[in-house]
Amino acid sequence: MTYPNPPQGAQRSTTTRTVILIATSVVGGLALLGSMGSAIAGIRAEQAFELAPPLEEQYSSEPAETTLYADVAGATEIEIAASAANFKLVYGDVPEAQLKIRGTWEGGNDGSDGWILERNDSTLVVEREGQLSTQAQKVTLTLPRELGEQRAASLDVQLATGAFEGSGSFDELSLSVAVGELKFTGDAAELNVGVKVGEATVEVADVTEASVEVTTGNGRVTLTGEAPSNVELSAQMGSLTVQLPRTKYLVDTRGVVGEIDNRLATSEKSERRVDVEARAADVTIK
């Protein structure tokens, strides 16, 4: 038996519908896979954002504060070596020395950030060791009031970088600035000031002997009260201004290239002597 062939148009229609059906299935499958992938990616992204803290929380640190303590009974000398901080020397109703450090530093630090407060025989020592923090710090040394009165002790301050501000009454007072700014007020029997690249502003009363040396930096020293018996001033490639109590002085000046402005009342018979040396520097005494 012979079956009649279907019309040619019918074959083409059936084939076309088959191709379209297959193509539609493939596209639908791909779309479904794409939707599932997007959903999975969205879940992973959401989880990632939930698990990872903001960058500022990862890399920022809150200001922290710690305090060190040391006995000062019987102490006759105070040595301070300060660097990379704003350092203040104050007095209060405290039974012992207190060194308060406030600033920011990396995690894992004990909070002292290299600062040391300790006794070495009759000397109270404050210094900083190790790698210095790049963060700004505020450091305050609080001493019992009696230690800063009636010249009960001697004070030696060495400022490497940063700033120092203090006061007090001391027997021997030594202030040294490398790169930074130092301010001090008080009284002392003997005064020594050294300034390299930084600045120093000092006002001290009743000094018997004073020595001030400036190299490149700027120094301003004011002596009040009883006039000193001996003053030695030296400046090289910097500027120095010294104000002395009003009286007559025997003044000896030596200048090389620099300029010395002497406004003091002078007398060859005076027992109070002032020696001034300037090298490529400006010195004013008044």
Short mmCIF file of C-alpha atoms in Angstrom, two decimals:
data_model
loop_
_atom_site.label_atom_id
_atom_site.label_comp_id
_atom_site.label_asym_id
_atom_site.label_seq_id
_atom_site.Cartn_x
_atom_site.Cartn_y
_atom_site.Cartn_z
CA MET A 1 0.00 0.00 0.00
CA THR A 2 1.30 3.35 -0.89
CA TYR A 3 0.84 6.24 1.46
CA PRO A 4 0.54 9.62 0.00
CA ASN A 5 3.42 11.98 0.73
CA PRO A 6 2.43 14.92 2.90
CA PRO A 7 2.41 18.23 1.26
CA GLN A 8 5.83 19.92 1.09
CA GLY A 9 4.58 22.93 3.03
CA ALA A 10 3.47 20.72 5.94
CA GLN A 11 7.01 19.23 6.30
CA ARG A 12 8.57 22.64 6.47
CA SER A 13 6.05 23.79 9.07
CA THR A 14 6.71 20.79 11.32
CA THR A 15 10.49 21.18 11.04
CA THR A 16 10.32 24.88 11.82
CA ARG A 17 8.19 24.28 14.91
CA THR A 18 10.69 21.69 16.14
CA VAL A 19 13.66 24.03 15.71
CA ILE A 20 11.85 26.85 17.46
CA LEU A 21 10.89 24.57 20.34
CA ILE A 22 14.47 23.39 20.81
CA ALA A 23 15.85 26.93 20.63
CA THR A 24 13.29 28.16 23.12
CA SER A 25 14.19 25.37 25.53
CA VAL A 26 17.90 26.16 25.28
CA VAL A 27 17.37 29.88 25.83
CA GLY A 28 15.07 29.21 28.76
CA GLY A 29 17.63 26.90 30.33
CA LEU A 30 20.37 29.46 29.93
CA ALA A 31 18.16 32.14 31.43
CA LEU A 32 17.39 29.88 34.38
CA LEU A 33 21.09 29.16 34.93
CA GLY A 34 21.81 32.88 34.69
CA SER A 35 19.16 33.67 37.28
CA MET A 36 20.51 31.00 39.63
CA GLY A 37 24.07 32.30 39.16
CA SER A 38 22.98 35.84 39.87
CA ALA A 39 21.14 34.74 42.97
CA ILE A 40 24.15 32.78 44.25
CA ALA A 41 26.49 35.67 43.48
CA GLY A 42 24.13 38.04 45.23
CA ILE A 43 24.06 35.82 48.33
CA ARG A 44 27.86 35.57 48.35
CA ALA A 45 28.26 39.31 47.84
CA GLU A 46 25.78 40.02 50.61
CA GLN A 47 27.62 37.62 52.93
CA ALA A 48 30.94 39.24 52.01
CA PHE A 49 29.64 42.70 52.84
CA GLU A 50 28.22 41.41 56.10
CA LEU A 51 31.47 39.69 57.13
CA ALA A 52 33.95 42.40 56.09
CA PRO A 53 33.94 45.49 58.38
CA PRO A 54 34.28 48.95 56.89
CA LEU A 55 37.80 50.01 55.96
CA GLU A 56 37.84 52.79 58.54
CA GLU A 57 37.13 50.22 61.25
CA GLN A 58 39.96 48.00 60.02
CA TYR A 59 42.65 50.69 59.93
CA SER A 60 41.64 53.32 62.49
CA SER A 61 42.51 53.21 66.18
CA GLU A 62 40.85 55.03 69.02
CA PRO A 63 42.88 57.30 71.33
CA ALA A 64 44.14 55.30 74.28
CA GLU A 65 45.54 56.32 77.65
CA THR A 66 47.86 54.67 80.14
CA THR A 67 49.67 55.83 83.28
CA LEU A 68 53.04 54.79 84.72
CA TYR A 69 54.08 55.30 88.35
CA ALA A 70 57.37 55.64 90.25
CA ASP A 71 58.42 56.46 93.79
CA VAL A 72 60.16 59.84 94.22
CA ALA A 73 61.03 59.71 97.92
CA GLY A 74 64.63 60.88 98.26
CA ALA A 75 64.99 61.82 94.58
CA THR A 76 67.39 64.73 93.99
CA GLU A 77 67.65 64.62 90.19
CA ILE A 78 65.08 64.42 87.40
CA GLU A 79 66.11 63.42 83.89
CA ILE A 80 63.64 63.72 81.02
CA ALA A 81 64.42 62.58 77.47
CA ALA A 82 61.34 63.40 75.40
CA SER A 83 60.70 62.79 71.71
CA ALA A 84 57.82 62.74 69.22
CA ALA A 85 55.26 64.03 71.71
CA ASN A 86 53.75 67.07 73.38
CA PHE A 87 55.30 66.77 76.84
CA LYS A 88 54.17 68.71 79.91
CA LEU A 89 55.72 68.87 83.38
CA VAL A 90 53.19 69.74 86.09
CA TYR A 91 52.74 69.35 89.85
CA GLY A 92 49.88 68.10 91.97
CA ASP A 93 48.80 66.54 95.24
CA VAL A 94 50.12 63.10 94.34
CA PRO A 95 52.21 60.70 96.48
CA GLU A 96 54.44 59.59 93.59
CA ALA A 97 55.45 60.49 90.07
CA GLN A 98 52.80 59.82 87.44
CA LEU A 99 53.47 59.67 83.70
CA LYS A 100 50.28 59.77 81.65
CA ILE A 101 50.52 58.86 77.95
CA ARG A 102 47.60 59.59 75.65
CA GLY A 103 47.58 58.93 71.92
CA THR A 104 47.01 56.29 69.24
CA TRP A 105 49.14 53.29 68.38
CA GLU A 106 49.02 49.91 66.71
CA GLY A 107 47.29 46.99 68.39
CA GLY A 108 49.42 44.76 70.57
CA ASN A 109 51.15 47.68 72.27
CA ASP A 110 50.97 47.73 76.05
CA GLY A 111 49.97 51.40 75.93
CA SER A 112 53.25 52.88 77.13
CA ASP A 113 54.50 53.07 73.52
CA GLY A 114 58.14 52.88 74.61
CA TRP A 115 57.90 55.38 77.48
CA ILE A 116 59.73 54.49 80.69
CA LEU A 117 59.35 55.97 84.18
CA GLU A 118 61.77 54.55 86.74
CA ARG A 119 64.11 55.29 89.63
CA ASN A 120 67.87 54.96 89.25
CA ASP A 121 69.30 55.53 92.72
CA SER A 122 68.48 59.18 93.52
CA THR A 123 67.47 60.00 89.92
CA LEU A 124 63.97 59.86 88.49
CA VAL A 125 64.29 58.90 84.82
CA VAL A 126 61.76 59.52 82.06
CA GLU A 127 62.70 58.38 78.57
CA ARG A 128 61.41 56.76 75.42
CA GLU A 129 62.91 53.68 73.80
CA GLY A 130 62.34 51.64 70.67
CA GLN A 131 60.70 52.57 67.39
CA LEU A 132 58.83 55.83 67.74
CA SER A 133 55.14 56.04 66.90
CA THR A 134 54.11 58.25 64.01
CA GLN A 135 50.93 59.20 65.83
CA ALA A 136 50.54 62.38 67.86
CA GLN A 137 50.84 61.85 71.61
CA LYS A 138 50.27 63.92 74.72
CA VAL A 139 52.50 63.03 77.66
CA THR A 140 52.15 64.58 81.12
CA LEU A 141 54.55 64.06 84.02
CA THR A 142 52.94 64.97 87.33
CA LEU A 143 55.27 65.32 90.32
CA PRO A 144 54.53 65.94 94.00
CA ARG A 145 54.47 69.67 94.64
CA GLU A 146 57.40 69.62 97.05
CA LEU A 147 59.70 68.25 94.34
CA GLY A 148 59.28 71.41 92.28
CA GLU A 149 59.67 73.85 95.15
CA GLN A 150 62.61 75.46 96.98
CA ARG A 151 65.15 73.94 94.59
CA ALA A 152 64.71 70.49 96.09
CA ALA A 153 66.13 68.78 93.00
CA SER A 154 67.96 69.34 89.71
CA LEU A 155 66.26 69.01 86.33
CA ASP A 156 67.76 67.89 83.02
CA VAL A 157 65.48 68.03 79.96
CA GLN A 158 66.54 66.77 76.53
CA LEU A 159 63.97 67.33 73.80
CA ALA A 160 64.74 65.45 70.57
CA THR A 161 61.54 66.25 68.65
CA GLY A 162 58.12 67.52 69.57
CA ALA A 163 57.31 70.06 72.27
CA PHE A 164 58.04 70.51 75.96
CA GLU A 165 56.43 72.83 78.49
CA GLY A 166 57.27 72.97 82.17
CA SER A 167 57.97 75.01 85.27
CA GLY A 168 59.47 74.67 88.72
CA SER A 169 62.21 75.62 91.17
CA PHE A 170 65.47 73.72 90.75
CA ASP A 171 69.07 73.81 91.89
CA GLU A 172 70.64 73.06 88.49
CA LEU A 173 68.45 73.48 85.42
CA SER A 174 69.59 72.11 82.06
CA LEU A 175 67.37 72.49 78.97
CA SER A 176 68.36 71.09 75.57
CA VAL A 177 66.41 71.24 72.30
CA ALA A 178 67.39 69.38 69.12
CA VAL A 179 64.37 69.76 66.83
CA GLY A 180 61.28 71.06 68.58
CA GLU A 181 59.91 73.79 70.80
CA LEU A 182 60.61 74.22 74.51
CA LYS A 183 59.02 76.58 77.04
CA PHE A 184 60.01 76.85 80.69
CA THR A 185 59.38 79.23 83.60
CA GLY A 186 60.67 79.06 87.16
CA ASP A 187 63.83 79.70 89.15
CA ALA A 188 67.23 78.05 89.45
CA ALA A 189 70.70 78.60 90.87
CA GLU A 190 72.43 77.49 87.67
CA LEU A 191 70.98 77.55 84.14
CA ASN A 192 72.19 75.83 80.97
CA VAL A 193 70.26 76.16 77.71
CA GLY A 194 71.20 74.51 74.40
CA VAL A 195 69.28 74.96 71.15
CA LYS A 196 70.21 73.29 67.87
CA VAL A 197 67.53 73.58 65.17
CA GLY A 198 64.55 74.16 67.42
CA GLU A 199 63.26 77.01 69.56
CA ALA A 200 63.47 77.74 73.27
CA THR A 201 61.65 80.34 75.36
CA VAL A 202 62.92 80.40 78.93
CA GLU A 203 62.20 82.71 81.87
CA VAL A 204 64.08 81.94 85.09
CA ALA A 205 64.57 83.96 88.28
CA ASP A 206 67.52 84.40 90.64
CA VAL A 207 70.13 82.67 88.50
CA THR A 208 73.74 82.91 89.67
CA GLU A 209 75.38 81.46 86.57
CA ALA A 210 73.89 81.03 83.09
CA SER A 211 75.12 79.51 79.84
CA VAL A 212 73.16 79.70 76.58
CA GLU A 213 74.27 78.19 73.28
CA VAL A 214 72.31 78.37 70.02
CA THR A 215 73.18 76.58 66.78
CA THR A 216 70.93 77.42 63.81
CA GLY A 217 67.87 77.64 66.04
CA ASN A 218 66.23 80.47 67.98
CA GLY A 219 66.59 81.21 71.67
CA ARG A 220 64.86 83.73 73.92
CA VAL A 221 66.03 83.77 77.54
CA THR A 222 64.82 86.14 80.25
CA LEU A 223 66.53 86.28 83.64
CA THR A 224 64.66 88.06 86.43
CA GLY A 225 65.16 88.70 90.12
CA GLU A 226 68.73 88.82 91.42
CA ALA A 227 71.25 89.65 88.69
CA PRO A 228 73.60 86.81 87.70
CA SER A 229 77.33 86.98 88.42
CA ASN A 230 78.38 85.21 85.22
CA VAL A 231 76.64 84.79 81.84
CA GLU A 232 78.09 83.05 78.77
CA LEU A 233 76.27 83.44 75.44
CA SER A 234 77.12 81.78 72.13
CA ALA A 235 75.21 81.72 68.84
CA GLN A 236 76.09 80.27 65.45
CA MET A 237 73.87 80.70 62.39
CA GLY A 238 70.87 81.37 64.58
CA SER A 239 69.34 84.10 66.70
CA LEU A 240 69.52 84.72 70.43
CA THR A 241 67.84 87.34 72.60
CA VAL A 242 68.74 87.57 76.28
CA GLN A 243 67.19 89.95 78.78
CA LEU A 244 68.97 90.50 82.12
CA PRO A 245 68.02 92.30 85.35
CA ARG A 246 68.78 96.00 85.26
CA THR A 247 72.26 96.73 86.58
CA LYS A 248 75.73 97.34 85.18
CA TYR A 249 77.71 94.51 83.60
CA LEU A 250 81.23 93.96 82.35
CA VAL A 251 80.53 92.88 78.75
CA ASP A 252 82.99 91.15 76.42
CA THR A 253 81.75 90.65 72.83
CA ARG A 254 83.29 88.66 69.99
CA GLY A 255 81.57 88.59 66.63
CA VAL A 256 82.53 86.91 63.35
CA VAL A 257 80.25 87.97 60.49
CA GLY A 258 77.36 88.00 62.95
CA GLU A 259 75.79 90.97 64.69
CA ILE A 260 75.75 91.72 68.43
CA ASP A 261 73.33 94.33 69.73
CA ASN A 262 74.40 95.26 73.26
CA ARG A 263 71.82 97.36 75.11
CA LEU A 264 73.12 96.67 78.62
CA ALA A 265 74.49 99.31 80.96
CA THR A 266 78.20 98.55 81.14
CA SER A 267 81.03 99.22 83.56
CA GLU A 268 84.64 98.03 83.52
CA LYS A 269 84.47 97.78 87.30
CA SER A 270 81.38 95.59 87.47
CA GLU A 271 81.73 92.16 89.10
CA ARG A 272 78.91 90.82 86.93
CA ARG A 273 80.36 89.53 83.70
CA VAL A 274 78.71 88.78 80.34
CA ASP A 275 80.66 87.04 77.55
CA VAL A 276 79.06 87.03 74.09
CA GLU A 277 80.18 85.23 70.93
CA ALA A 278 78.36 85.33 67.60
CA ARG A 279 79.25 83.55 64.37
CA ALA A 280 76.97 84.33 61.44
CA ALA A 281 74.24 84.90 64.01
CA ASP A 282 72.20 87.73 65.52
CA VAL A 283 72.54 88.27 69.27
CA THR A 284 70.69 90.86 71.33
CA ILE A 285 71.39 91.45 75.02
CA LYS A 286 69.32 93.95 76.93
#
